[in-house]
Amino acid sequence: MAEFDTDLFVIGGGSGGVRAARIAANHGARVMVAEEYRVGGTCVIRGCVPKKLLVYASHFHQEFEDAAGFGWTVTPPTFDWPTLIANKDREIARLEAAYTTNVEKSGARVLKARAVLEDARTLKLSTGETVRAKYVLIATGGAPNHGAKIPGIEHVISSNEAFHLKKLPRRILIQGGGYIALEFACIFAGFGSDVTVVYRGDNILRGFDEDVRTHVRSEMEKEGITILTGCTVTGVDKHGDSFTSHLSSGSSIASDQVMFAIGRHPNIIGLGLDKAGVAIDAKNGGIAVDAFSKTSADNIYAVGDVTNRVNLTPVAIREGHAFADTVFGKRQVRVDHADIPTAVFCQPEVGTVGLTEDQARAQFALVDIYKATFRPMKATLSGRDTRMLMKLVVDGTSDRVLGCHIVGDGAAEMVQLLGIAVKMKATKADFDATMALHPTATEELVTMRTPSARHVRAAAE
């Protein structure tokens, strides 16, 4: 009788777990994947993919409005929320089936069950089956975190439920100031909802470049979204089909829906980590791992949001791939978490890679800032009151471009490509030597010649 039932047991069928399973199987390993909900995980089922579909849908209201300036007469359009949700659900079901098929084609076995560790090598499934595994990969992702218990917290939804609302809320209050909160704020505003954003900090998008934070807030407020900072929701009352949210500032706001998007926590509860000797990182609350995603248990690894390192889908995929190559491909692969491009699909869109201005000034003696804000060409005929932001953060000593930040249409697509330049350590001179492509918004990045600011760090610092 074989000592192990499988070479690799993956807990979680999300992006990181699926990639690890497929690559490990390609290396010849016997692989099992347990997923208790739906294969595809947060990104495919209740995250980036359905959210981006809703973002696309919400953009149409601006397109209809802008069309008049270009000579189009558009009959007043109508929007049907149930139709969008039904079409979205069909696409997600198709993707889930594709993910499952691809895992199975690789030779891995997919188990629709919850798996819990009984020790470092033994897993108990909700089906009653027990599996012995040589290696275990934990890729259970994260879950919405509503924060401290407040009166009426049971009335609050997360982004998970927002994808399945039976009807479009006429008024919605969203607490949070990060990716998810702002993206949903703009989605609902695009469909005509009255949106209020409540955030505890002094400004939205904590951790992003200050110019980006200011610019996005200004543009969102132009579109009628109310943003209240420096306060929190302290209680929610339900009155039939509506709600009253009480704020720490003393004011109250009526709405038809209340959504919290204040963060996510690693999905580690009830996995049996203590029985397996898997330690939790005291600082971030995720599973503690080394540079190769190994936990404190020698045969157990963890990737993706459950480690709470960099919670982005492409990062989980890269970590899962690296794990499989290291353990089953017999070549050590370490994931580089520096200079990761990221986007916020709010309106206007944000794309960013590398250091913010504040981060650069804290690390480098001389920092040059190149910045341009301008009205995009499309707005000249549409008449829309909007501006784009382009910003480069440059090491004034080496001339290396340390960071690039864009706010405006297509920002994410631009920054994916700019991420290559930043990763290759391109200099401002390299940007200057690149011929502009006209007329585009991106040409600003290669035509900005004079720094808008130069910061010299004092010797005492």
mmCIF file of C-alpha atoms in Angstrom, residues 275-405:
data_model
loop_
_atom_site.group_PDB
_atom_site.id
_atom_site.type_symbol
_atom_site.label_atom_id
_atom_site.label_comp_id
_atom_site.label_asym_id
_atom_site.label_seq_id
_atom_site.Cartn_x
_atom_site.Cartn_y
_atom_site.Cartn_z
ATOM 1 C CA LYS A 275 -3.093 20.491 14.246
ATOM 2 C CA ALA A 276 -0.710 20.594 11.291
ATOM 3 C CA GLY A 277 1.787 22.957 12.923
ATOM 4 C CA VAL A 278 1.140 25.817 10.500
ATOM 5 C CA ALA A 279 1.971 29.216 12.030
ATOM 6 C CA ILE A 280 0.130 32.482 11.497
ATOM 7 C CA ASP A 281 2.023 35.707 10.763
ATOM 8 C CA ALA A 282 1.492 37.893 13.832
ATOM 9 C CA LYS A 283 1.740 41.091 11.763
ATOM 10 C CA ASN A 284 -0.690 40.462 8.926
ATOM 11 C CA GLY A 285 -2.855 37.601 10.191
ATOM 12 C CA GLY A 286 -2.131 35.419 7.170
ATOM 13 C CA ILE A 287 -0.319 32.117 7.001
ATOM 14 C CA ALA A 288 3.386 32.755 7.611
ATOM 15 C CA VAL A 289 5.536 31.665 4.668
ATOM 16 C CA ASP A 290 9.122 32.026 3.470
ATOM 17 C CA ALA A 291 10.316 33.306 0.095
ATOM 18 C CA PHE A 292 9.306 29.990 -1.516
ATOM 19 C CA SER A 293 5.822 29.974 0.057
ATOM 20 C CA LYS A 294 6.729 27.255 2.569
ATOM 21 C CA THR A 295 4.945 27.396 5.932
ATOM 22 C CA SER A 296 6.323 26.379 9.339
ATOM 23 C CA ALA A 297 5.336 22.795 8.476
ATOM 24 C CA ASP A 298 7.959 21.302 6.163
ATOM 25 C CA ASN A 299 5.553 19.773 3.628
ATOM 26 C CA ILE A 300 2.869 22.463 3.679
ATOM 27 C CA TYR A 301 2.911 25.561 1.476
ATOM 28 C CA ALA A 302 0.523 28.491 1.051
ATOM 29 C CA VAL A 303 -0.031 30.979 -1.785
ATOM 30 C CA GLY A 304 -2.289 33.894 -2.600
ATOM 31 C CA ASP A 305 -4.507 35.986 -0.353
ATOM 32 C CA VAL A 306 -4.410 33.451 2.487
ATOM 33 C CA THR A 307 -0.818 34.601 3.130
ATOM 34 C CA ASN A 308 -1.867 38.285 3.073
ATOM 35 C CA ARG A 309 1.292 39.335 1.238
ATOM 36 C CA VAL A 310 0.172 41.024 -1.995
ATOM 37 C CA ASN A 311 -3.509 40.256 -2.506
ATOM 38 C CA LEU A 312 -3.829 40.303 -6.277
ATOM 39 C CA THR A 313 -4.873 37.462 -8.581
ATOM 40 C CA PRO A 314 -1.788 37.531 -10.845
ATOM 41 C CA VAL A 315 0.390 37.352 -7.731
ATOM 42 C CA ALA A 316 -1.432 34.236 -6.499
ATOM 43 C CA ILE A 317 -1.031 32.664 -9.938
ATOM 44 C CA ARG A 318 2.688 33.456 -10.045
ATOM 45 C CA GLU A 319 3.165 32.122 -6.499
ATOM 46 C CA GLY A 320 1.288 28.920 -7.321
ATOM 47 C CA HIS A 321 3.360 28.379 -10.451
ATOM 48 C CA ALA A 322 6.609 29.044 -8.596
ATOM 49 C CA PHE A 323 5.632 26.606 -5.839
ATOM 50 C CA ALA A 324 4.931 23.820 -8.347
ATOM 51 C CA ASP A 325 8.191 24.441 -10.203
ATOM 52 C CA THR A 326 10.175 24.504 -6.955
ATOM 53 C CA VAL A 327 8.685 21.393 -5.350
ATOM 54 C CA PHE A 328 7.842 19.231 -8.378
ATOM 55 C CA GLY A 329 9.878 20.768 -11.201
ATOM 56 C CA LYS A 330 13.077 20.508 -9.173
ATOM 57 C CA ARG A 331 14.148 24.086 -9.816
ATOM 58 C CA GLN A 332 13.907 26.812 -7.210
ATOM 59 C CA VAL A 333 11.762 29.730 -8.310
ATOM 60 C CA ARG A 334 11.348 32.762 -6.078
ATOM 61 C CA VAL A 335 8.569 35.281 -6.789
ATOM 62 C CA ASP A 336 9.649 38.903 -7.027
ATOM 63 C CA HIS A 337 6.974 41.021 -5.323
ATOM 64 C CA ALA A 338 8.517 44.365 -6.316
ATOM 65 C CA ASP A 339 7.075 46.706 -8.965
ATOM 66 C CA ILE A 340 3.741 44.912 -9.391
ATOM 67 C CA PRO A 341 1.355 46.799 -11.693
ATOM 68 C CA THR A 342 -2.127 47.288 -10.276
ATOM 69 C CA ALA A 343 -5.364 48.951 -11.319
ATOM 70 C CA VAL A 344 -8.508 50.282 -9.728
ATOM 71 C CA PHE A 345 -11.445 50.007 -12.126
ATOM 72 C CA CYS A 346 -13.278 52.994 -10.768
ATOM 73 C CA GLN A 347 -14.306 55.882 -13.020
ATOM 74 C CA PRO A 348 -11.906 57.320 -13.910
ATOM 75 C CA GLU A 349 -9.678 54.254 -13.995
ATOM 76 C CA VAL A 350 -6.393 54.081 -12.081
ATOM 77 C CA GLY A 351 -3.252 52.307 -13.247
ATOM 78 C CA THR A 352 -0.066 52.363 -11.211
ATOM 79 C CA VAL A 353 3.292 50.627 -10.975
ATOM 80 C CA GLY A 354 6.345 51.207 -8.800
ATOM 81 C CA LEU A 355 6.875 53.739 -6.048
ATOM 82 C CA THR A 356 4.644 56.606 -5.038
ATOM 83 C CA GLU A 357 6.197 60.045 -4.667
ATOM 84 C CA ASP A 358 6.272 59.731 -0.866
ATOM 85 C CA GLN A 359 7.871 56.276 -0.995
ATOM 86 C CA ALA A 360 10.540 57.485 -3.401
ATOM 87 C CA ARG A 361 11.335 60.558 -1.307
ATOM 88 C CA ALA A 362 11.800 58.323 1.742
ATOM 89 C CA GLN A 363 14.274 56.076 -0.093
ATOM 90 C CA PHE A 364 16.195 58.297 -2.490
ATOM 91 C CA ALA A 365 18.266 61.441 -1.959
ATOM 92 C CA LEU A 366 17.027 63.226 -5.086
ATOM 93 C CA VAL A 367 13.603 62.678 -6.638
ATOM 94 C CA ASP A 368 12.241 64.363 -9.752
ATOM 95 C CA ILE A 369 8.505 64.469 -10.430
ATOM 96 C CA TYR A 370 7.031 64.808 -13.919
ATOM 97 C CA LYS A 371 3.310 65.439 -13.939
ATOM 98 C CA ALA A 372 0.660 66.436 -16.429
ATOM 99 C CA THR A 373 -3.087 66.913 -16.063
ATOM 100 C CA PHE A 374 -5.117 67.566 -19.172
ATOM 101 C CA ARG A 375 -8.517 67.296 -20.769
ATOM 102 C CA PRO A 376 -8.637 64.129 -22.901
ATOM 103 C CA MET A 377 -9.270 64.655 -26.596
ATOM 104 C CA LYS A 378 -12.610 62.849 -26.518
ATOM 105 C CA ALA A 379 -13.942 65.377 -23.987
ATOM 106 C CA THR A 380 -13.390 68.308 -26.355
ATOM 107 C CA LEU A 381 -16.463 67.334 -28.404
ATOM 108 C CA SER A 382 -18.435 65.449 -25.780
ATOM 109 C CA GLY A 383 -18.196 68.404 -23.404
ATOM 110 C CA ARG A 384 -17.569 66.131 -20.431
ATOM 111 C CA ASP A 385 -15.888 67.877 -17.494
ATOM 112 C CA THR A 386 -13.042 65.471 -16.850
ATOM 113 C CA ARG A 387 -9.260 65.504 -16.734
ATOM 114 C CA MET A 388 -6.544 62.847 -16.932
ATOM 115 C CA LEU A 389 -3.458 62.575 -14.751
ATOM 116 C CA MET A 390 -0.049 61.258 -15.832
ATOM 117 C CA LYS A 391 2.820 61.146 -13.352
ATOM 118 C CA LEU A 392 6.366 59.808 -13.396
ATOM 119 C CA VAL A 393 8.510 59.459 -10.285
ATOM 120 C CA VAL A 394 12.223 59.504 -11.167
ATOM 121 C CA ASP A 395 15.441 58.949 -9.216
ATOM 122 C CA GLY A 396 17.196 62.265 -9.853
ATOM 123 C CA THR A 397 20.620 60.667 -9.380
ATOM 124 C CA SER A 398 20.417 57.598 -11.636
ATOM 125 C CA ASP A 399 17.580 58.882 -13.888
ATOM 126 C CA ARG A 400 15.727 55.588 -13.341
ATOM 127 C CA VAL A 401 11.911 55.737 -13.508
ATOM 128 C CA LEU A 402 10.779 54.515 -10.098
ATOM 129 C CA GLY A 403 7.037 54.809 -10.515
ATOM 130 C CA CYS A 404 4.315 55.615 -12.996
ATOM 131 C CA HIS A 405 0.767 56.655 -12.104
#
